[in-house]
Amino acid sequence: GLNFIDLMVRQGNIDNPPKTPLVPGFECSGIVEALGDNVKGFEIGDRVMAFVNYSAWAEVVCTPVEFVYKIPDDMSFSEAAAFPMNFVTAYMMLFEVANLREGMSVLVHSAGGGVGQAVAQLCSTIPNVTVFGTASSFKHEAIKESVTHLFDRNADYVQEVKRISTDGVDIVLDCLCGENTGKGLSLLKPLGTYILYGSSNMVTGETKSFFSFAKSWWQVEKVNPIKLYEENKVIAGFSLLNLLFKQNRGGLIKGVMDKLLNLYNNKKIKPVVDSLWALEEVKEAMQRIHDRGNIGKLILDVEKAPTPLVS
């Protein structure tokens, strides 16, 4: 699976970037080739998907058993590689952090991306949830059925949301950061929850510009704790990778995966795969994410041959 965090790793826009050379990637699907001595519950030949602390973009991947899950019979390998990061992130934010319930409203940025589509699908499993989404205008036709109200990512979405819902929304999911932090907080209803789960605005052009990076951080709203308590607002952060690999919450994530696979088996959710790419095409695949051209998830497929360039 190819994620926006992979672009941030490539540009060094993360805390403690690993030393090169490294193999990127945090999730994959495949077939079990070998087991540790005390591993139970899996056999050689099982179809599985897994979280990996780097090195997912490889022909052979090694990861602790607690991060590995069996793939349902009718799920393809490409769907399985698109499943763990996006759906666990969306589920944890909506249900564990923000306590989504019937009749609530949610604003999600990058509604056409992998997490955005997972959020929209999970919201549809709860009655009467209103989803406000922002996305590039060329994606609107493809994703308009998945969200209730769709806005252009460059439009003044704050005014658009307030026009439809004067007192704002219950949950804001922000993967952009920068000036959107203040906008998101301003849209929260009393007892509403704002969750920052990424900072894609920090990813710059082909080269990393310190000035554009600094400008994005400078635009982040300075949060006043007194104001939070006066306005009854909740501000939260969420990092699935830190939860898994630094805070040892693999058991919690396993419970979430069980619920998600149950939803998949009951045909309530289904990962959206944008496109498959050969390993040699990773540069072009990353550019597609960078340009926000994808609807759903990009997948690197080690068995795929590069597509010949058309003159």
Coordinates of N, CA and C in Angstrom, one line a residue, residues 31-257:
I31 N 1.5 -13.9 0.9 CA 1.4 -15.3 1.3 C 2.5 -15.7 2.3
V32 N 2.1 -16.3 3.4 CA 3.0 -16.7 4.4 C 4.1 -17.7 3.8
E33 N 5.3 -17.4 3.9 CA 6.4 -18.2 3.4 C 7.1 -19.0 4.6
A34 N 7.2 -18.4 5.7 CA 7.9 -19.0 6.9 C 7.3 -18.5 8.2
L35 N 7.4 -19.2 9.2 CA 6.9 -18.9 10.6 C 8.0 -18.9 11.6
G36 N 7.9 -18.1 12.6 CA 8.7 -18.2 13.8 C 8.4 -19.4 14.6
D37 N 9.3 -19.8 15.5 CA 9.2 -21.1 16.2 C 7.9 -21.2 17.0
N38 N 7.5 -20.1 17.6 CA 6.3 -20.2 18.5 C 5.0 -19.6 17.9
V39 N 5.0 -19.4 16.6 CA 3.8 -18.7 16.0 C 2.7 -19.7 15.9
K40 N 1.5 -19.3 16.4 CA 0.3 -20.1 16.3 C -0.8 -19.3 15.5
G41 N -1.7 -20.1 14.9 CA -2.8 -19.5 14.2 C -2.6 -19.2 12.8
F42 N -1.4 -19.4 12.3 CA -1.1 -19.2 10.9 C -0.3 -20.5 10.3
E43 N -0.5 -20.7 9.0 CA 0.3 -21.8 8.4 C 0.9 -21.2 7.1
I44 N 2.0 -21.9 6.7 CA 2.6 -21.6 5.4 C 1.6 -21.7 4.3
G45 N 1.5 -20.7 3.5 CA 0.5 -20.7 2.4 C -0.7 -19.8 2.7
D46 N -0.9 -19.4 3.9 CA -2.0 -18.5 4.3 C -1.9 -17.2 3.5
R47 N -3.1 -16.7 3.1 CA -3.2 -15.3 2.5 C -3.3 -14.4 3.6
V48 N -2.4 -13.4 3.7 CA -2.5 -12.5 4.9 C -2.2 -11.0 4.5
M49 N -2.6 -10.1 5.3 CA -2.2 -8.7 5.2 C -1.5 -8.3 6.5
A50 N -0.7 -7.3 6.5 CA 0.1 -7.0 7.7 C 0.5 -5.5 7.7
F51 N 0.7 -5.1 9.0 CA 1.4 -3.8 9.2 C 2.9 -4.1 9.4
V52 N 3.8 -3.2 8.8 CA 5.2 -3.4 8.9 C 5.8 -2.1 9.3
N53 N 6.8 -2.1 10.2 CA 7.5 -0.8 10.6 C 8.6 -0.6 9.6
Y54 N 8.3 0.0 8.4 CA 9.1 0.1 7.3 C 9.3 -1.3 6.6
S55 N 9.9 -1.2 5.3 CA 10.2 -2.4 4.5 C 9.1 -3.1 3.9
A56 N 7.9 -2.5 3.8 CA 6.7 -3.2 3.2 C 6.9 -3.3 1.7
W57 N 7.6 -2.4 1.1 CA 7.8 -2.4 -0.4 C 8.9 -3.4 -0.8
A58 N 8.7 -4.6 -0.5 CA 9.8 -5.6 -0.8 C 9.1 -6.9 -1.2
E59 N 9.9 -7.8 -1.9 CA 9.4 -9.1 -2.3 C 9.1 -10.0 -1.0
V60 N 10.0 -9.9 0.0 CA 9.8 -10.7 1.2 C 9.8 -9.7 2.4
V61 N 8.9 -9.9 3.3 CA 8.7 -9.0 4.4 C 8.6 -9.8 5.7
C62 N 9.3 -9.3 6.7 CA 9.3 -10.0 8.0 C 8.6 -9.0 9.1
T63 N 7.6 -9.5 9.8 CA 7.0 -8.7 10.8 C 6.4 -9.5 11.9
P64 N 6.3 -9.0 13.2 CA 5.8 -9.8 14.3 C 4.4 -10.3 14.0
V65 N 4.0 -11.4 14.6 CA 2.7 -12.0 14.3 C 1.5 -11.2 14.7
E66 N 1.8 -10.3 15.7 CA 0.6 -9.5 16.2 C 0.2 -8.5 15.2
F67 N 1.0 -8.2 14.1 CA 0.6 -7.3 13.1 C 0.0 -7.9 11.9
V68 N -0.2 -9.2 11.9 CA -0.6 -10.0 10.7 C -2.0 -10.5 10.9
Y69 N -2.8 -10.4 9.8 CA -4.2 -10.8 9.8 C -4.6 -11.6 8.6
K70 N -5.4 -12.6 8.7 CA -5.8 -13.4 7.5 C -6.7 -12.6 6.6
I71 N -6.6 -12.8 5.3 CA -7.4 -12.1 4.3 C -8.7 -12.9 4.1
P72 N -9.9 -12.3 4.1 CA -11.1 -13.0 3.8 C -11.0 -13.7 2.4
D73 N -11.7 -14.8 2.2 CA -11.6 -15.5 1.0 C -11.9 -14.7 -0.3
D74 N -12.9 -13.8 -0.2 CA -13.3 -13.1 -1.4 C -12.6 -11.7 -1.5
M75 N -11.6 -11.5 -0.7 CA -10.8 -10.2 -0.8 C -9.6 -10.5 -1.6
S76 N -9.3 -9.6 -2.6 CA -8.1 -9.8 -3.5 C -6.9 -9.2 -2.7
F77 N -5.7 -9.6 -3.2 CA -4.5 -9.1 -2.6 C -4.4 -7.6 -2.7
S78 N -4.8 -7.0 -3.8 CA -4.7 -5.6 -3.9 C -5.7 -4.9 -2.9
E79 N -6.9 -5.4 -2.8 CA -7.8 -4.9 -1.8 C -7.2 -5.0 -0.4
A80 N -6.6 -6.1 -0.1 CA -6.0 -6.4 1.2 C -4.9 -5.4 1.5
A81 N -4.1 -5.1 0.5 CA -3.0 -4.1 0.7 C -3.5 -2.7 0.9
A82 N -4.8 -2.5 0.5 CA -5.4 -1.2 0.6 C -6.2 -1.0 1.9
F83 N -6.3 -2.1 2.7 CA -7.3 -2.2 3.8 C -6.7 -1.7 5.1
P84 N -5.6 -2.2 5.6 CA -5.3 -2.0 7.1 C -5.1 -0.5 7.5
M85 N -4.2 0.2 6.8 CA -3.9 1.6 7.2 C -5.2 2.5 7.2
N86 N -5.8 2.4 6.0 CA -7.0 3.4 5.8 C -8.1 3.1 6.7
F87 N -8.5 1.8 6.8 CA -9.8 1.5 7.5 C -9.5 1.5 9.0
V88 N -8.4 1.1 9.5 CA -8.1 1.1 10.9 C -8.0 2.6 11.4
T89 N -7.3 3.4 10.6 CA -7.2 4.9 10.9 C -8.6 5.5 11.0
A90 N -9.4 5.2 10.0 CA -10.8 5.8 9.9 C -11.6 5.3 11.1
Y91 N -11.6 4.0 11.4 CA -12.4 3.5 12.4 C -12.0 4.0 13.8
M92 N -10.7 4.0 14.1 CA -10.2 4.5 15.4 C -10.6 5.9 15.6
M93 N -10.4 6.8 14.6 CA -10.8 8.2 14.8 C -12.3 8.4 15.0
L94 N -13.1 7.7 14.2 CA -14.5 7.9 14.3 C -15.1 7.3 15.6
F95 N -14.7 6.1 15.9 CA -15.4 5.4 17.0 C -14.7 5.4 18.3
E96 N -13.3 5.3 18.3 CA -12.6 5.3 19.5 C -12.3 6.7 20.1
V97 N -12.0 7.6 19.2 CA -11.6 9.0 19.6 C -12.8 9.9 19.7
A98 N -13.6 9.9 18.6 CA -14.7 10.9 18.5 C -16.0 10.4 18.9
N99 N -16.2 9.0 19.1 CA -17.4 8.4 19.6 C -18.6 8.8 18.6
L100 N -18.4 8.5 17.3 CA -19.5 8.7 16.4 C -20.8 8.0 16.7
R101 N -21.9 8.7 16.7 CA -23.2 8.1 17.0 C -24.2 8.6 16.0
E102 N -25.4 8.0 16.0 CA -26.5 8.3 15.1 C -26.8 9.8 15.1
G103 N -27.0 10.3 13.9 CA -27.4 11.7 13.8 C -26.3 12.8 13.8
M104 N -25.0 12.3 13.9 CA -23.9 13.3 14.0 C -23.5 13.7 12.6
S105 N -22.6 14.7 12.6 CA -22.1 15.2 11.3 C -20.5 15.2 11.4
V106 N -19.9 14.9 10.2 CA -18.5 14.8 10.1 C -18.0 15.6 8.9
L107 N -16.9 16.3 9.1 CA -16.2 17.0 8.0 C -14.9 16.2 7.8
V108 N -14.6 15.8 6.5 CA -13.4 15.1 6.2 C -12.7 15.7 5.0
H109 N -11.4 16.0 5.1 CA -10.7 16.5 4.0 C -10.2 15.4 3.1
S110 N -9.8 15.7 1.9 CA -9.3 14.7 1.0 C -10.2 13.5 0.9
A111 N -11.5 13.8 0.7 CA -12.6 12.8 0.7 C -12.4 11.7 -0.4
G112 N -11.6 12.0 -1.4 CA -11.4 11.1 -2.5 C -10.3 10.1 -2.2
G113 N -9.5 10.4 -1.2 CA -8.3 9.6 -0.9 C -8.7 8.3 -0.2
G114 N -7.7 7.5 0.2 CA -7.9 6.2 0.8 C -8.6 6.3 2.2
V115 N -8.1 7.2 3.0 CA -8.7 7.4 4.4 C -10.1 8.0 4.2
G116 N -10.2 9.0 3.3 CA -11.5 9.7 3.1 C -12.6 8.8 2.7
Q117 N -12.3 7.9 1.7 CA -13.3 6.9 1.3 C -13.6 5.9 2.4
A118 N -12.6 5.5 3.2 CA -12.9 4.6 4.3 C -13.8 5.3 5.4
V119 N -13.5 6.6 5.6 CA -14.4 7.4 6.6 C -15.8 7.4 6.1
A120 N -16.0 7.8 4.8 CA -17.3 7.9 4.2 C -18.1 6.5 4.3
Q121 N -17.4 5.4 4.0 CA -18.0 4.1 4.1 C -18.4 3.8 5.5
L122 N -17.5 4.0 6.5 CA -17.9 3.7 7.9 C -19.0 4.6 8.4
C123 N -19.0 5.9 8.0 CA -20.1 6.7 8.4 C -21.5 6.2 7.9
S124 N -21.5 5.6 6.7 CA -22.7 5.0 6.2 C -23.2 3.8 7.0
T125 N -22.4 3.3 7.9 CA -22.9 2.1 8.7 C -23.7 2.6 9.9
I126 N -23.7 3.9 10.2 CA -24.4 4.5 11.3 C -25.6 5.3 10.7
P127 N -26.8 5.2 11.3 CA -27.9 5.9 10.7 C -27.8 7.4 10.8
N128 N -28.2 8.1 9.7 CA -28.4 9.6 9.7 C -27.1 10.3 10.0
V129 N -26.0 9.9 9.6 CA -24.7 10.6 9.7 C -24.5 11.5 8.5
T130 N -24.3 12.8 8.7 CA -24.1 13.7 7.5 C -22.6 13.8 7.3
V131 N -22.1 13.6 6.1 CA -20.7 13.7 5.8 C -20.4 14.9 4.9
F132 N -19.6 15.9 5.4 CA -19.2 17.0 4.5 C -17.8 16.6 4.1
G133 N -17.5 16.7 2.8 CA -16.2 16.4 2.3 C -15.6 17.4 1.4
T134 N -14.2 17.6 1.4 CA -13.6 18.5 0.5 C -12.7 17.6 -0.4
A135 N -12.7 17.9 -1.7 CA -11.9 17.1 -2.7 C -11.7 18.0 -3.9
S136 N -10.6 17.6 -4.7 CA -10.4 18.3 -6.0 C -11.7 18.1 -6.8
S137 N -12.0 19.2 -7.6 CA -13.3 19.2 -8.3 C -13.4 18.1 -9.3
F138 N -12.2 17.6 -9.9 CA -12.3 16.6 -10.9 C -12.7 15.2 -10.3
K139 N -12.6 15.1 -9.0 CA -13.0 13.8 -8.3 C -14.5 13.8 -8.0
H140 N -15.2 14.9 -8.1 CA -16.5 15.0 -7.5 C -17.5 14.0 -8.1
E141 N -17.4 13.9 -9.4 CA -18.4 12.9 -10.1 C -18.2 11.5 -9.6
A142 N -17.0 11.1 -9.4 CA -16.7 9.7 -9.0 C -17.0 9.4 -7.5
I143 N -17.0 10.5 -6.6 CA -17.2 10.2 -5.2 C -18.4 10.8 -4.6
K144 N -19.3 11.5 -5.5 CA -20.4 12.2 -5.0 C -21.4 11.4 -4.2
E145 N -21.5 10.1 -4.6 CA -22.4 9.2 -3.9 C -22.0 8.9 -2.4
S146 N -20.7 9.0 -2.2 CA -20.1 8.5 -0.9 C -20.3 9.6 0.2
V147 N -20.4 10.9 -0.1 CA -20.6 11.9 0.9 C -21.9 12.7 0.7
T148 N -22.4 13.3 1.8 CA -23.6 14.0 1.7 C -23.4 15.3 1.0
H149 N -22.4 16.1 1.4 CA -22.2 17.4 0.8 C -20.7 17.5 0.4
L150 N -20.4 17.8 -0.8 CA -19.0 17.8 -1.4 C -18.6 19.2 -1.8
F151 N -17.5 19.6 -1.4 CA -17.0 21.0 -1.7 C -15.6 20.9 -2.4
D152 N -15.3 21.9 -3.3 CA -14.0 21.9 -3.9 C -13.0 22.2 -2.8
R153 N -11.8 21.6 -2.9 CA -10.8 21.7 -1.9 C -10.3 23.1 -1.8
N154 N -10.4 23.9 -2.9 CA -9.9 25.3 -2.9 C -11.0 26.3 -2.5
A155 N -12.3 25.8 -2.3 CA -13.4 26.8 -2.0 C -13.3 27.1 -0.5
D156 N -14.1 28.1 -0.1 CA -14.3 28.5 1.3 C -15.2 27.6 1.9
Y157 N -14.7 26.4 2.3 CA -15.6 25.3 2.8 C -16.2 25.7 4.2
V158 N -15.6 26.6 4.9 CA -16.2 27.0 6.2 C -17.5 27.6 6.0
Q159 N -17.6 28.6 5.1 CA -18.9 29.2 4.8 C -19.9 28.3 4.2
E160 N -19.4 27.4 3.4 CA -20.3 26.4 2.8 C -21.0 25.5 3.8
V161 N -20.1 25.0 4.8 CA -20.6 24.1 5.8 C -21.6 24.9 6.7
K162 N -21.3 26.1 7.1 CA -22.2 26.9 8.0 C -23.5 27.3 7.3
R163 N -23.4 27.4 6.0 CA -24.7 27.7 5.2 C -25.7 26.5 5.4
I164 N -25.1 25.3 5.4 CA -26.0 24.1 5.5 C -26.3 23.7 6.9
S165 N -25.2 23.9 7.8 CA -25.4 23.6 9.2 C -24.9 24.7 10.0
T166 N -25.8 25.6 10.4 CA -25.4 26.9 11.0 C -24.5 26.7 12.3
D167 N -24.7 25.7 13.1 CA -23.9 25.5 14.3 C -22.7 24.6 14.1
G168 N -22.4 24.2 12.8 CA -21.2 23.5 12.5 C -21.3 22.0 12.5
V169 N -20.2 21.3 12.8 CA -20.2 19.8 12.8 C -19.8 19.2 14.1
D170 N -20.0 17.9 14.2 CA -19.6 17.2 15.5 C -18.2 16.8 15.4
I171 N -17.7 16.4 14.3 CA -16.4 15.8 14.1 C -15.7 16.4 12.9
V172 N -14.4 16.9 13.1 CA -13.6 17.3 12.0 C -12.3 16.4 11.9
L173 N -12.1 15.8 10.8 CA -10.9 15.0 10.6 C -10.0 15.7 9.6
D174 N -8.8 16.1 10.1 CA -7.9 17.0 9.4 C -6.6 16.3 9.0
C175 N -6.4 16.0 7.8 CA -5.1 15.5 7.3 C -4.2 16.5 6.7
L176 N -4.7 17.8 6.7 CA -4.0 18.8 6.0 C -3.1 19.7 6.8
C177 N -3.6 20.0 8.0 CA -2.8 20.9 9.0 C -2.8 22.3 8.4
G178 N -1.7 23.1 8.8 CA -1.6 24.5 8.3 C -2.8 25.3 8.8
E179 N -3.3 26.2 7.9 CA -4.4 27.1 8.2 C -5.7 26.3 8.5
N180 N -5.8 25.0 8.1 CA -7.1 24.3 8.2 C -7.3 23.9 9.7
T181 N -6.3 24.0 10.5 CA -6.5 23.7 12.0 C -7.5 24.7 12.6
G182 N -7.2 26.0 12.4 CA -8.1 27.0 12.9 C -9.5 26.9 12.3
K183 N -9.5 26.7 11.0 CA -10.9 26.6 10.3 C -11.7 25.4 10.9
G184 N -11.0 24.3 11.1 CA -11.7 23.1 11.7 C -12.2 23.4 13.1
L185 N -11.4 24.0 13.9 CA -11.8 24.3 15.3 C -13.0 25.2 15.3
S186 N -13.0 26.2 14.3 CA -14.1 27.2 14.3 C -15.4 26.5 13.9
L187 N -15.3 25.4 13.2 CA -16.6 24.7 12.7 C -17.1 23.7 13.8
L188 N -16.4 23.5 14.9 CA -16.9 22.5 15.8 C -18.1 23.0 16.6
K189 N -19.1 22.1 16.7 CA -20.2 22.4 17.7 C -19.7 22.2 19.1
P190 N -20.4 22.7 20.1 CA -20.1 22.4 21.5 C -20.0 20.8 21.7
L191 N -19.0 20.3 22.4 CA -18.7 18.9 22.6 C -18.3 18.2 21.3
G192 N -17.9 19.0 20.3 CA -17.4 18.4 19.1 C -15.9 18.1 19.2
T193 N -15.4 17.2 18.3 CA -14.0 16.7 18.4 C -13.3 17.0 17.1
Y194 N -12.2 17.7 17.2 CA -11.3 17.9 16.1 C -10.1 17.0 16.2
I195 N -9.8 16.2 15.1 CA -8.7 15.3 15.1 C -7.7 15.6 14.0
L196 N -6.5 15.8 14.4 CA -5.4 16.0 13.4 C -4.7 14.6 13.2
Y197 N -4.7 14.1 12.0 CA -4.1 12.8 11.8 C -3.1 12.8 10.6
G198 N -2.7 14.0 10.2 CA -1.7 14.1 9.2 C -1.4 15.5 8.9
S199 N -0.4 15.8 8.0 CA -0.1 17.2 7.7 C 0.4 17.2 6.3
S200 N -0.5 16.8 5.3 CA -0.1 16.8 3.9 C 0.3 18.1 3.4
N201 N -0.2 19.2 4.0 CA 0.3 20.5 3.5 C 1.8 20.8 3.8
M202 N 2.4 19.9 4.6 CA 3.8 20.1 4.9 C 4.6 19.5 3.7
V203 N 4.0 18.6 2.9 CA 4.8 18.1 1.8 C 4.8 19.1 0.6
T204 N 6.0 19.4 0.3 CA 6.2 20.5 -0.7 C 6.4 19.9 -2.1
G205 N 7.0 20.7 -3.0 CA 7.1 20.3 -4.3 C 8.2 19.2 -4.5
E206 N 8.9 19.1 -5.6 CA 9.9 18.1 -5.8 C 11.0 18.1 -4.8
T207 N 11.4 19.4 -4.4 CA 12.4 19.5 -3.4 C 11.8 20.0 -2.1
K208 N 12.4 19.7 -1.0 CA 11.8 20.2 0.3 C 12.3 21.6 0.5
S209 N 11.3 22.5 0.6 CA 11.7 23.9 0.9 C 11.4 24.2 2.3
F210 N 12.4 24.6 3.0 CA 12.3 24.9 4.4 C 11.3 26.0 4.6
F211 N 11.3 27.0 3.7 CA 10.4 28.2 3.9 C 8.9 27.8 3.8
S212 N 8.6 26.9 2.8 CA 7.2 26.6 2.6 C 6.8 25.7 3.8
F213 N 7.7 24.9 4.3 CA 7.5 24.0 5.5 C 7.2 24.9 6.7
A214 N 8.0 25.9 6.9 CA 7.9 26.8 8.0 C 6.6 27.6 7.9
K215 N 6.2 28.0 6.7 CA 5.0 28.8 6.5 C 3.8 28.0 6.9
S216 N 3.8 26.7 6.5 CA 2.6 25.8 6.9 C 2.5 25.7 8.4
W217 N 3.6 25.6 9.1 CA 3.5 25.5 10.6 C 3.1 26.8 11.2
W218 N 3.6 27.9 10.5 CA 3.2 29.2 11.1 C 1.7 29.5 11.0
Q219 N 1.1 28.8 10.0 CA -0.4 29.0 9.8 C -1.2 28.2 10.8
V220 N -0.5 27.2 11.5 CA -1.3 26.4 12.5 C -1.8 27.3 13.6
E221 N -3.1 27.1 13.8 CA -3.7 27.9 14.9 C -3.1 27.6 16.3
K222 N -2.8 28.6 17.0 CA -2.2 28.4 18.4 C -3.5 28.1 19.3
V223 N -3.5 27.0 19.9 CA -4.7 26.5 20.6 C -4.6 27.1 22.1
N224 N -5.6 27.7 22.5 CA -5.7 28.3 23.8 C -6.5 27.3 24.7
P225 N -5.9 26.7 25.7 CA -6.7 25.7 26.5 C -7.9 26.4 27.2
I226 N -7.8 27.6 27.7 CA -8.9 28.3 28.3 C -10.1 28.4 27.3
K227 N -9.8 28.7 26.1 CA -10.8 28.9 25.1 C -11.5 27.5 24.8
L228 N -10.7 26.4 24.8 CA -11.3 25.1 24.6 C -12.3 24.8 25.7
Y229 N -12.0 25.1 26.9 CA -12.9 24.8 28.0 C -14.1 25.7 28.0
E230 N -13.9 26.9 27.6 CA -15.1 27.9 27.5 C -16.0 27.5 26.4
E231 N -15.5 26.9 25.3 CA -16.3 26.6 24.1 C -16.7 25.1 24.1
N232 N -16.3 24.3 25.1 CA -16.6 22.9 25.2 C -16.2 22.2 23.9
K233 N -14.9 22.3 23.5 CA -14.4 21.7 22.3 C -13.3 20.7 22.7
V234 N -13.2 19.6 21.9 CA -12.1 18.6 22.1 C -11.2 18.7 20.9
I235 N -9.9 18.7 21.2 CA -8.9 18.7 20.2 C -8.0 17.4 20.4
A236 N -7.8 16.6 19.4 CA -7.1 15.4 19.5 C -6.1 15.2 18.3
G237 N -5.2 14.2 18.5 CA -4.3 13.8 17.5 C -4.3 12.3 17.3
F238 N -4.1 11.8 16.1 CA -4.1 10.4 16.0 C -3.0 9.9 15.0
S239 N -2.1 9.0 15.4 CA -1.1 8.4 14.6 C -1.2 6.9 14.8
L240 N -1.7 6.2 13.8 CA -1.8 4.7 13.8 C -0.4 4.1 13.9
L241 N 0.6 4.6 13.2 CA 1.9 4.0 13.2 C 2.6 4.1 14.6
N242 N 2.4 5.3 15.3 CA 2.9 5.4 16.6 C 2.2 4.5 17.6
L243 N 0.9 4.4 17.4 CA 0.1 3.5 18.3 C 0.6 2.0 18.2
L244 N 0.9 1.6 17.0 CA 1.3 0.2 16.7 C 2.8 0.0 17.2
F245 N 3.7 0.9 16.7 CA 5.1 0.5 16.8 C 5.8 1.2 17.9
K246 N 5.3 2.3 18.5 CA 5.9 3.0 19.6 C 5.2 2.8 20.9
Q247 N 3.9 2.6 20.8 CA 3.0 2.6 22.1 C 2.5 1.2 22.3
N248 N 2.8 0.2 21.5 CA 2.5 -1.2 21.8 C 1.0 -1.5 22.0
R249 N 0.2 -0.9 21.1 CA -1.2 -1.2 21.2 C -1.7 -2.1 20.1
G250 N -0.9 -3.1 19.7 CA -1.2 -4.1 18.7 C -2.5 -4.9 19.0
G251 N -2.7 -5.2 20.3 CA -3.9 -5.9 20.8 C -5.1 -5.1 20.5
L252 N -5.1 -3.8 20.8 CA -6.3 -2.9 20.5 C -6.6 -2.9 19.0
I253 N -5.5 -2.8 18.2 CA -5.7 -2.8 16.8 C -6.3 -4.1 16.3
K254 N -5.9 -5.2 16.9 CA -6.5 -6.5 16.4 C -8.0 -6.5 16.6
G255 N -8.4 -6.0 17.8 CA -9.9 -5.9 18.0 C -10.6 -5.1 17.0
V256 N -10.0 -4.0 16.6 CA -10.6 -3.1 15.5 C -10.6 -3.9 14.2
M257 N -9.5 -4.6 13.9 CA -9.5 -5.3 12.6 C -10.5 -6.4 12.5

